[in-house]
Structure formats: structure tokens, C-alpha cells
XYZ file of C-alpha atoms in Angstrom:
240
model
C 0.000 0.000 0.000
C 1.417 3.432 -0.926
C 2.390 5.423 2.168
C 0.124 8.346 1.254
C -2.920 6.055 1.066
C -1.999 4.451 4.378
C -1.499 7.868 5.958
C -4.860 9.083 4.629
C -6.599 6.021 6.049
C -4.930 6.622 9.408
C -5.986 10.281 9.483
C -9.588 9.370 8.608
C -9.613 6.825 11.409
C -8.170 9.320 13.887
C -10.491 12.168 12.914
C -13.758 10.268 12.412
C -13.756 6.597 13.368
C -11.814 6.714 16.631
C -13.888 9.551 18.171
C -17.113 7.713 17.307
C -15.854 4.414 18.704
C -14.608 6.118 21.852
C -17.899 7.876 22.464
C -19.868 4.688 21.878
C -17.708 2.564 24.178
C -17.739 5.216 26.917
C -21.537 5.518 26.694
C -21.783 1.757 27.078
C -19.435 1.934 30.065
C -21.681 4.519 31.736
C -24.745 2.331 31.184
C -23.253 -0.969 32.340
C -20.558 0.058 34.846
C -22.483 -1.117 37.900
C -23.814 -4.296 36.265
C -20.628 -5.594 34.663
C -17.620 -5.703 36.976
C -15.169 -6.300 34.119
C -16.370 -3.837 31.512
C -13.817 -1.159 32.425
C -10.914 -3.615 32.330
C -12.024 -4.794 28.894
C -12.328 -1.210 27.680
C -8.865 -0.336 28.993
C -7.476 -3.374 27.156
C -9.264 -2.472 23.912
C -8.146 1.149 24.037
C -4.567 0.199 24.859
C -4.512 -2.262 21.959
C -5.868 0.395 19.597
C -3.222 2.897 20.723
C -0.344 0.536 19.993
C -1.899 -0.469 16.664
C -2.163 3.197 15.659
C 1.437 3.819 16.691
C 2.549 0.795 14.660
C 0.718 2.106 11.584
C 2.254 5.550 12.134
C 5.748 4.068 12.246
C 4.957 2.006 9.141
C 4.012 5.226 7.339
C 7.333 6.725 8.427
C 9.209 3.671 7.187
C 7.496 3.721 3.787
C 7.490 7.462 3.193
C 10.514 9.032 1.459
C 9.625 12.466 2.876
C 9.588 11.481 6.554
C 12.181 9.826 8.764
C 12.327 8.996 12.469
C 14.090 12.252 13.291
C 11.299 14.106 11.515
C 8.710 12.665 13.887
C 10.624 13.450 17.047
C 12.724 10.328 17.573
C 15.751 12.370 18.595
C 17.173 13.707 21.824
C 16.511 17.405 22.453
C 19.127 19.516 20.681
C 19.779 21.978 23.521
C 20.549 20.120 26.770
C 20.489 23.316 28.836
C 17.082 24.425 27.630
C 15.766 20.892 27.938
C 17.025 20.609 31.506
C 15.344 23.894 32.383
C 12.074 22.746 30.848
C 12.336 19.430 32.638
C 12.889 21.121 35.997
C 10.024 23.533 35.371
C 7.708 20.731 34.307
C 8.732 18.647 37.326
C 7.967 21.517 39.704
C 4.633 22.188 38.049
C 3.680 18.525 38.120
C 4.784 18.178 41.737
C 2.545 21.070 42.743
C -0.364 19.648 40.733
C 0.092 16.200 42.247
C 0.336 17.570 45.792
C -2.854 19.548 45.302
C -4.570 16.492 43.822
C -3.393 14.296 46.705
C -4.752 16.768 49.262
C -8.073 16.851 47.432
C -7.972 13.058 47.231
C -7.529 12.694 50.990
C -10.303 15.186 51.603
C -12.615 13.144 49.389
C -12.991 15.992 46.904
C -12.977 15.328 43.142
C -9.821 16.199 41.233
C -10.515 18.962 38.666
C -11.374 17.566 35.253
C -12.253 14.055 36.431
C -15.984 14.609 36.010
C -15.522 14.398 32.232
C -14.460 10.746 32.472
C -15.897 9.753 35.843
C -16.993 6.305 34.674
C -13.362 5.480 33.815
C -12.040 6.021 37.331
C -10.779 2.643 38.579
C -12.337 0.904 41.576
C -10.360 -2.325 41.879
C -6.663 -3.282 41.750
C -7.157 -4.841 38.299
C -8.764 -1.663 37.012
C -5.971 0.450 38.489
C -3.390 -1.706 36.722
C -5.304 -1.280 33.481
C -5.471 2.476 34.024
C -1.709 2.614 34.581
C -0.969 0.639 31.412
C -3.397 2.776 29.406
C -1.893 6.019 30.755
C 1.665 5.039 29.850
C 0.540 3.723 26.458
C -1.326 6.958 25.721
C 1.729 8.993 26.633
C 3.884 7.060 24.186
C 1.504 6.263 21.347
C -0.539 9.456 21.184
C 2.593 11.593 21.060
C 4.029 9.475 18.234
C 0.795 9.661 16.252
C -0.661 13.099 16.951
C 2.441 15.177 17.594
C 5.107 13.293 15.671
C 3.445 11.894 12.561
C 0.543 14.267 11.943
C 2.663 17.402 12.160
C 5.285 15.822 9.877
C 2.604 14.828 7.362
C 1.329 18.376 7.324
C 4.693 20.058 6.860
C 6.725 17.527 4.872
C 4.064 15.868 2.721
C 1.343 18.501 2.315
C 3.672 21.491 2.512
C 1.618 23.290 5.164
C 3.128 25.988 7.369
C 4.199 24.590 10.727
C 1.565 26.494 12.775
C -1.203 25.244 10.484
C 0.011 21.637 10.596
C 0.376 21.770 14.379
C -3.077 23.304 14.757
C -4.713 20.647 12.586
C -2.898 17.885 14.478
C -4.135 19.374 17.747
C -7.699 19.472 16.412
C -7.553 15.764 15.528
C -6.075 15.023 18.969
C -8.942 16.853 20.671
C -11.511 15.070 18.481
C -10.172 11.769 19.777
C -11.461 12.776 23.223
C -15.031 13.382 22.045
C -16.337 11.009 24.715
C -15.378 13.537 27.399
C -17.871 16.136 26.189
C -17.197 19.790 25.488
C -15.824 20.653 28.918
C -13.437 17.734 28.860
C -12.381 18.564 25.313
C -11.627 22.133 26.388
C -9.235 20.797 29.034
C -7.723 18.417 26.470
C -7.190 21.372 24.124
C -5.172 23.228 26.758
C -3.104 20.154 27.625
C -2.585 19.288 23.965
C -1.489 22.833 23.178
C 1.117 22.664 25.931
C 2.415 19.316 24.694
C 2.533 20.627 21.123
C 4.530 23.694 22.138
C 6.911 21.514 24.149
C 7.462 19.264 21.132
C 8.004 22.158 18.742
C 10.368 23.871 21.170
C 12.567 20.813 21.748
C 12.112 18.958 18.438
C 11.922 15.748 20.450
C 9.048 13.575 21.663
C 10.914 12.625 24.842
C 9.554 15.320 27.163
C 6.019 15.343 25.707
C 5.804 11.574 26.201
C 6.957 11.789 29.819
C 4.668 14.704 30.633
C 1.673 13.174 28.847
C 2.039 9.884 30.713
C 2.367 11.577 34.103
C -0.679 13.784 33.481
C -2.790 10.775 32.479
C -1.609 8.771 35.487
C -2.540 11.651 37.775
C -5.951 11.980 36.130
C -6.938 8.313 36.273
C -5.272 7.036 39.426
C -5.774 9.886 41.894
C -9.349 9.049 42.845
C -10.900 10.724 45.918
C -10.450 8.365 48.852
C -14.033 8.419 50.032
C -15.363 7.803 46.543
C -12.852 5.021 45.904
C -13.870 3.212 49.086
C -17.532 3.460 48.166
C -16.986 2.335 44.613
C -14.695 -0.474 45.664
C -17.469 -1.764 47.901
C -19.938 -1.733 45.044
C -17.509 -3.506 42.743
C -16.763 -6.161 45.367
C -20.422 -6.897 45.904
C -21.116 -7.136 42.189
C -17.972 -9.172 41.531
């Protein structure tokens, strides 16, 4: 299959098919969460599998395309170690503050900001928490390869778009992939995606965006308010 055809099929899937599938599976999760004790684990597995399949297709496009190479999709170390170190320290401080605030809210039994958009996905059991961890790390790796690395490279190197336009379109497709979270959730995803995009463009490497993306997703899915977790765990145990 010609790389351009494969890339077009991937973009169509990302922009149209994946958002629809995600919304449908999340709606089913909301309906059946309390009746089916394994539905969330199955959904985590399905979503994780899809992420790695999309990343594999993205890398296949890179391998087949004469216009794109691994360096062009961010598979390089940041060029400026000093700037990268500064960004890493700044990101670490910001994340530490965010995590500390989330932990305090967790212990107080208060919801972490933004979790309402994907409340049904919050894990209740050890198996679900393991699935959430695997999904978070997979999203950090695979979504950055696909949405930041490949899509921006396709826009600039294949379609000849200006970098801001290509980055903006890639961000729009990334946000569409979170359709299941509703408009409020997608607004938060837009802000996070914009930050990750700027980090990638500033460093030219996917390393920091992958690390930051994974940590943000882990914080979002695994820091569940203690009181709510205890209650939900009880429900899951009874139904299991």
C-alpha cells in the first residue's frame, strides 16, 4: 500500500472513526458500569490495543514514506541540553505542585478537577488500576508518536503546510479523539494538547512530551478521591 494512502486512512480513522468508537464505548461503560464488573478492564485493554496499533501504523508510514524519517517525527534527543534541563525542571515543579494539590483533594474526598468528564473510567479495583496505569503510559507514548510526531510531519513535509497550520490541525484531531469527554473535557484536552505541542516544537523531540503526557494521564486516572474510591470499591466487590 502506498504510504500516502496508508497515511490518509490513518488520518480518517483518527479524525472520524476513533472519536465515534470512543464515544460509543464510553456511553456503554456509563450504562453498564455497575452491572458488569469487568467492563472497564475490557475497555482499557481495547483502548490500549488500539493505541499501539495506531502507533505501529504511524511508524509504518514513516518507514514507507521518502519524505519522513524517524528524526522528523521526534525520535531524537533534544538539541539543547540546557534548555531541555530547564524545561524538565520547570515541568517537574509544576507537576509536583499539581500532584500535591490532587493528593490533598484526594484525601479530603474531593474530586480532582477535570475528572468529572471521564468519571466512569475512574478505577475501583486493583485490576482496574493496573489497566489504568498501562493505558496512561501507552497513551503517553503512542498518542505523542501519532498526533504530535506523525501528523505534524505529514502536514509540513508531505502537504507542505506551514508549521503552525500543521500543528493546529494535528491538535484538532487530537482533541476530536477525546469526544467522549464532552465539550468541557475537550476544552481541558485542548489546553493540555497545546502545551504538549509547544513543548514538542520547542525541543524537536518527543521525549519530554511523552513523559509529561504519561504523568498527566496517570494523575488523572489514578488519583481518585479516597471516600469515593472506598464506596466504589465496595460496590464492585459486591457485584464481583
